[in-house]
PDB file of C-alpha atoms in Angstrom:
ATOM      1  CA  MET A 820    -212.598  12.471 -70.078  1.00  0.00           C
ATOM      2  CA  LYS A 821    -209.747  11.045 -67.701  1.00  0.00           C
ATOM      3  CA  ASN A 822    -210.729  13.238 -64.363  1.00  0.00           C
ATOM      4  CA  ILE A 823    -214.541  13.052 -62.764  1.00  0.00           C
ATOM      5  CA  ALA A 824    -215.176  14.512 -60.318  1.00  0.00           C
ATOM      6  CA  ILE A 825    -218.731  12.939 -58.831  1.00  0.00           C
ATOM      7  CA  ILE A 826    -220.400  15.228 -56.210  1.00  0.00           C
ATOM      8  CA  GLY A 827    -222.394  12.888 -53.501  1.00  0.00           C
ATOM      9  CA  LEU A 828    -220.962  10.010 -54.351  1.00  0.00           C
ATOM     10  CA  SER A 829    -221.953   7.949 -51.085  1.00  0.00           C
ATOM     11  CA  PRO A 830    -219.811   6.113 -48.976  1.00  0.00           C
ATOM     12  CA  ASP A 831    -223.260   3.738 -48.637  1.00  0.00           C
ATOM     13  CA  LYS A 832    -222.091   0.736 -51.278  1.00  0.00           C
ATOM     14  CA  ASN A 833    -226.078   0.133 -51.894  1.00  0.00           C
ATOM     15  CA  LYS A 834    -226.193   4.445 -53.203  1.00  0.00           C
ATOM     16  CA  ALA A 835    -226.246   4.995 -57.717  1.00  0.00           C
ATOM     17  CA  SER A 836    -223.382   6.976 -56.663  1.00  0.00           C
ATOM     18  CA  HIS A 837    -221.267   4.929 -54.634  1.00  0.00           C
ATOM     19  CA  ILE A 838    -222.590   2.323 -57.433  1.00  0.00           C
ATOM     20  CA  VAL A 839    -220.959   4.338 -60.055  1.00  0.00           C
ATOM     21  CA  GLY A 840    -218.385   6.147 -58.331  1.00  0.00           C
ATOM     22  CA  LYS A 841    -217.085   2.395 -58.875  1.00  0.00           C
ATOM     23  CA  TYR A 842    -217.679   1.767 -62.062  1.00  0.00           C
ATOM     24  CA  LEU A 843    -215.680   4.346 -63.361  1.00  0.00           C
ATOM     25  CA  GLN A 844    -212.447   3.674 -61.060  1.00  0.00           C
ATOM     26  CA  GLU A 845    -213.052   0.209 -62.645  1.00  0.00           C
ATOM     27  CA  LYS A 846    -212.225   1.629 -66.253  1.00  0.00           C
ATOM     28  CA  SER A 847    -209.291   2.959 -65.347  1.00  0.00           C
ATOM     29  CA  TYR A 848    -210.976   6.770 -64.765  1.00  0.00           C
ATOM     30  CA  LYS A 849    -209.735   9.230 -62.326  1.00  0.00           C
ATOM     31  CA  ILE A 850    -211.966   9.961 -59.276  1.00  0.00           C
ATOM     32  CA  TYR A 851    -211.826  12.239 -56.676  1.00  0.00           C
ATOM     33  CA  PRO A 852    -215.019  12.761 -54.277  1.00  0.00           C
ATOM     34  CA  VAL A 853    -217.079  15.533 -53.443  1.00  0.00           C
ATOM     35  CA  TYR A 854    -218.580  14.163 -49.641  1.00  0.00           C
ATOM     36  CA  PRO A 855    -219.406  16.472 -46.927  1.00  0.00           C
ATOM     37  CA  LYS A 856    -218.572  14.268 -44.444  1.00  0.00           C
ATOM     38  CA  GLU A 857    -215.840  11.238 -44.826  1.00  0.00           C
ATOM     39  CA  GLU A 858    -212.630  11.663 -45.977  1.00  0.00           C
ATOM     40  CA  ILE A 859    -211.754   8.379 -47.456  1.00  0.00           C
ATOM     41  CA  ILE A 860    -214.529   7.113 -50.496  1.00  0.00           C
ATOM     42  CA  LEU A 861    -213.687   4.257 -53.226  1.00  0.00           C
ATOM     43  CA  GLU A 862    -209.616   4.854 -51.446  1.00  0.00           C
ATOM     44  CA  GLU A 863    -209.651   8.545 -52.562  1.00  0.00           C
ATOM     45  CA  LYS A 864    -209.603  11.435 -50.549  1.00  0.00           C
ATOM     46  CA  VAL A 865    -212.828  12.930 -50.447  1.00  0.00           C
ATOM     47  CA  TYR A 866    -212.966  16.918 -51.091  1.00  0.00           C
ATOM     48  CA  ARG A 867    -215.440  19.071 -49.492  1.00  0.00           C
ATOM     49  CA  ASN A 868    -216.431  20.668 -53.166  1.00  0.00           C
ATOM     50  CA  LEU A 869    -214.332  21.607 -56.178  1.00  0.00           C
ATOM     51  CA  LYS A 870    -212.626  24.303 -55.425  1.00  0.00           C
ATOM     52  CA  ASP A 871    -210.887  22.413 -52.938  1.00  0.00           C
ATOM     53  CA  ILE A 872    -210.014  19.442 -55.894  1.00  0.00           C
ATOM     54  CA  PRO A 873    -205.884  21.147 -56.139  1.00  0.00           C
ATOM     55  CA  PHE A 874    -206.355  18.736 -59.835  1.00  0.00           C
ATOM     56  CA  ILE A 875    -208.065  19.730 -63.120  1.00  0.00           C
ATOM     57  CA  VAL A 876    -211.169  18.105 -63.554  1.00  0.00           C
ATOM     58  CA  ASP A 877    -212.656  17.982 -66.665  1.00  0.00           C
ATOM     59  CA  THR A 878    -216.124  16.549 -65.450  1.00  0.00           C
ATOM     60  CA  VAL A 879    -218.079  16.892 -62.619  1.00  0.00           C
ATOM     61  CA  VAL A 880    -221.323  14.433 -62.027  1.00  0.00           C
ATOM     62  CA  MET A 881    -223.728  15.189 -60.075  1.00  0.00           C
ATOM     63  CA  PHE A 882    -225.385  13.170 -57.624  1.00  0.00           C
ATOM     64  CA  ARG A 883    -227.861  16.713 -56.095  1.00  0.00           C
ATOM     65  CA  LYS A 884    -230.364  17.925 -56.143  1.00  0.00           C
ATOM     66  CA  ALA A 885    -231.305  19.590 -58.799  1.00  0.00           C
ATOM     67  CA  ASN A 886    -231.309  23.239 -57.721  1.00  0.00           C
ATOM     68  CA  PHE A 887    -227.682  22.581 -56.704  1.00  0.00           C
ATOM     69  CA  ALA A 888    -225.972  23.179 -59.692  1.00  0.00           C
ATOM     70  CA  GLU A 889    -227.582  26.869 -59.303  1.00  0.00           C
ATOM     71  CA  GLU A 890    -224.230  26.014 -57.060  1.00  0.00           C
ATOM     72  CA  ILE A 891    -221.489  24.646 -58.281  1.00  0.00           C
ATOM     73  CA  PHE A 892    -221.680  26.879 -61.519  1.00  0.00           C
ATOM     74  CA  SER A 893    -220.054  29.550 -60.328  1.00  0.00           C
ATOM     75  CA  ASP A 894    -216.615  27.018 -59.893  1.00  0.00           C
ATOM     76  CA  LEU A 895    -217.188  24.522 -62.606  1.00  0.00           C
ATOM     77  CA  VAL A 896    -216.601  28.060 -65.121  1.00  0.00           C
ATOM     78  CA  GLU A 897    -214.038  28.525 -62.134  1.00  0.00           C
ATOM     79  CA  LYS A 898    -212.289  25.515 -62.830  1.00  0.00           C
ATOM     80  CA  ASN A 899    -212.365  25.748 -66.590  1.00  0.00           C
ATOM     81  CA  ILE A 900    -214.583  22.496 -66.216  1.00  0.00           C
ATOM     82  CA  ARG A 901    -215.750  20.786 -69.924  1.00  0.00           C
ATOM     83  CA  ASN A 902    -218.717  18.337 -68.998  1.00  0.00           C
ATOM     84  CA  PHE A 903    -221.267  18.600 -66.692  1.00  0.00           C
ATOM     85  CA  TRP A 904    -223.312  15.492 -65.400  1.00  0.00           C
ATOM     86  CA  MET A 905    -227.097  15.737 -63.975  1.00  0.00           C
ATOM     87  CA  GLN A 906    -227.795  12.606 -62.984  1.00  0.00           C
ATOM     88  CA  LEU A 907    -231.182  10.887 -63.896  1.00  0.00           C
ATOM     89  CA  GLY A 908    -233.463  12.258 -62.657  1.00  0.00           C
ATOM     90  CA  ILE A 909    -231.751  16.042 -62.125  1.00  0.00           C
ATOM     91  CA  ILE A 910    -232.479  18.484 -64.446  1.00  0.00           C
ATOM     92  CA  ASN A 911    -231.980  22.313 -64.229  1.00  0.00           C
ATOM     93  CA  GLU A 912    -232.563  23.666 -67.435  1.00  0.00           C
ATOM     94  CA  LYS A 913    -230.683  27.377 -66.146  1.00  0.00           C
ATOM     95  CA  ILE A 914    -227.912  25.687 -65.946  1.00  0.00           C
ATOM     96  CA  TYR A 915    -227.787  23.734 -68.731  1.00  0.00           C
ATOM     97  CA  GLN A 916    -228.691  27.290 -70.990  1.00  0.00           C
ATOM     98  CA  GLU A 917    -225.535  28.995 -68.694  1.00  0.00           C
ATOM     99  CA  CYS A 918    -223.662  25.584 -69.435  1.00  0.00           C
ATOM    100  CA  GLN A 919    -223.956  26.520 -73.706  1.00  0.00           C
ATOM    101  CA  LYS A 920    -223.260  29.630 -73.533  1.00  0.00           C
ATOM    102  CA  PHE A 921    -220.093  28.807 -71.289  1.00  0.00           C
ATOM    103  CA  HIS A 922    -219.745  25.984 -74.034  1.00  0.00           C
ATOM    104  CA  ILE A 923    -219.873  22.996 -70.978  1.00  0.00           C
ATOM    105  CA  ALA A 924    -220.875  20.623 -72.329  1.00  0.00           C
ATOM    106  CA  CYS A 925    -223.666  19.372 -70.205  1.00  0.00           C
ATOM    107  CA  VAL A 926    -226.144  16.210 -70.037  1.00  0.00           C
ATOM    108  CA  GLN A 927    -229.131  15.893 -68.277  1.00  0.00           C
ATOM    109  CA  ASN A 928    -231.153  13.272 -66.461  1.00  0.00           C
ATOM    110  CA  LYS A 929    -228.886  10.192 -68.197  1.00  0.00           C
ATOM    111  CA  CYS A 930    -226.684   8.049 -66.177  1.00  0.00           C
ATOM    112  CA  ILE A 931    -222.607   7.833 -66.808  1.00  0.00           C
ATOM    113  CA  LYS A 932    -222.413   3.975 -66.560  1.00  0.00           C
ATOM    114  CA  ILE A 933    -225.732   3.378 -68.081  1.00  0.00           C
ATOM    115  CA  GLU A 934    -225.078   5.613 -71.181  1.00  0.00           C
ATOM    116  CA  LEU A 935    -220.778   4.476 -70.924  1.00  0.00           C
ATOM    117  CA  GLU A 936    -222.222   1.085 -70.526  1.00  0.00           C
ATOM    118  CA  GLN A 937    -224.973   1.238 -73.984  1.00  0.00           C
ATOM    119  CA  ARG A 938    -221.424   3.176 -75.797  1.00  0.00           C
ATOM    120  CA  LYS A 939    -219.331  -0.096 -75.430  1.00  0.00           C
ATOM    121  CA  ILE A 940    -222.024  -2.296 -76.141  1.00  0.00           C
ATOM    122  CA  ASN A 941    -222.898   0.048 -79.389  1.00  0.00           C
ATOM    123  CA  ASP A 942    -218.867   0.115 -80.975  1.00  0.00           C
ATOM    124  CA  ARG A 943    -219.408  -3.833 -80.455  1.00  0.00           C
ATOM    125  CA  ILE A 944    -221.894  -3.958 -83.242  1.00  0.00           C
ATOM    126  CA  LYS A 945    -220.194  -1.134 -85.118  1.00  0.00           C
TER     127      LYS A 945
END
């Protein structure tokens, strides 16, 4: 998992999506911001939707309301995205079940930054 589209990546440095996006960049992940208004966020070209990204995306991290997952699910399948991450507070059981049917790894209600940091700590303890 190295190419990550971040849906709802805010240009506001105080928003969780911006903090997570910056963290992922610092950890050498390639991010693709998906946001409706800006042209550049975190020095990356901003795309309006997943379909507009002309590169392979293996993971989507979503910072939108849970029902938005239903709007983008067909794009996940069409682009053959293998991982879908719904951030803290975002739960959509219907899409979780659909992801299982299409063999898309799906995480709900967890922060990718927290999970990666925790994995790093656990790796050090082993």
